[in-house]
CSV table of C-alpha atoms in Angstrom, one decimal:
chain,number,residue,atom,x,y,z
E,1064,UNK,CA,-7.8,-1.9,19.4
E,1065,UNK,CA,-4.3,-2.7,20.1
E,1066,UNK,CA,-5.2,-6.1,21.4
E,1067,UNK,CA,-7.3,-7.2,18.0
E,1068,UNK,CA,-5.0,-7.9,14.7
E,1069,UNK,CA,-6.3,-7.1,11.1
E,1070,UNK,CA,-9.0,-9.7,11.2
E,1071,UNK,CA,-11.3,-8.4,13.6
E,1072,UNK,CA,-10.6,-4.4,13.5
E,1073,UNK,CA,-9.2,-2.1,10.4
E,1074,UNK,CA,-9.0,1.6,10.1
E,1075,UNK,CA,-12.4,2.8,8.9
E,1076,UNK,CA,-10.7,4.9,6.3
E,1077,UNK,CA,-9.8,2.6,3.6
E,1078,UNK,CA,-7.5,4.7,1.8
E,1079,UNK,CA,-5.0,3.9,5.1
E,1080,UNK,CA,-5.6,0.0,4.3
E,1081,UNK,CA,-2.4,0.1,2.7
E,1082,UNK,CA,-0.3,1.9,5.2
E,1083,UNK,CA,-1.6,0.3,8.2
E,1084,UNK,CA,-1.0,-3.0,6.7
E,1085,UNK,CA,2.9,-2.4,6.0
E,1086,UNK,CA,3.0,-1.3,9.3
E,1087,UNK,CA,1.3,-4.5,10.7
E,1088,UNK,CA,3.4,-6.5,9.0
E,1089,UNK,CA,6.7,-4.9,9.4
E,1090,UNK,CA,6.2,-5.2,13.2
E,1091,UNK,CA,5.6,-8.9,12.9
E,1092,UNK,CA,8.7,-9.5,10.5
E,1093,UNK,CA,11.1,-7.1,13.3
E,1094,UNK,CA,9.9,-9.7,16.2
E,1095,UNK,CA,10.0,-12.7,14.1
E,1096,UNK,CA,6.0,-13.6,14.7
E,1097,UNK,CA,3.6,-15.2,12.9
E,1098,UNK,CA,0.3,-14.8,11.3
E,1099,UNK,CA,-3.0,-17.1,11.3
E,1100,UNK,CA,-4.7,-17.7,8.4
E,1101,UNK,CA,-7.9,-15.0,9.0
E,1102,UNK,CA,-5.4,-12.3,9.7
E,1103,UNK,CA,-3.5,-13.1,6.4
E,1104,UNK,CA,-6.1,-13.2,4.7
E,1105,UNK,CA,-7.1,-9.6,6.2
E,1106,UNK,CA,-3.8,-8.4,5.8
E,1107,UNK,CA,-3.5,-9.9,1.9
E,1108,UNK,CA,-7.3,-7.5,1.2
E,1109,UNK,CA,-6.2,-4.6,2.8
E,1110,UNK,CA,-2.7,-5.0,0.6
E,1111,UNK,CA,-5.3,-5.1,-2.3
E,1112,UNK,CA,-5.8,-1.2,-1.8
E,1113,UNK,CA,-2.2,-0.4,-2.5
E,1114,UNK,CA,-1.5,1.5,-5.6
């Protein structure tokens, strides 16, 4: 799973949606990379779950 980004694998347990999404993205802003336009959109529905 660490080889797949948001778009083609997610925790099963939606309540972590949120956490592993900050996560995700708070790696990708410390090394300066960028996102494609499936994982954003991944990454923008599992931000949906946040409280």
């Amino acid at each position: 799973m660490g080889d797949r980004d948001p778009s083609d694998w997610q925790p099963d347990l939606v309540s972590y949606h949120c956490t592993y999404a900050g996560a995700w993205i708070s790696v990708k802003h410390a090394y300066d990379l960028t996102t494609d336009q499936e994982e954003h959109a991944a990454l923008t529905g599992m931000l949906d779950t946040c409280a």
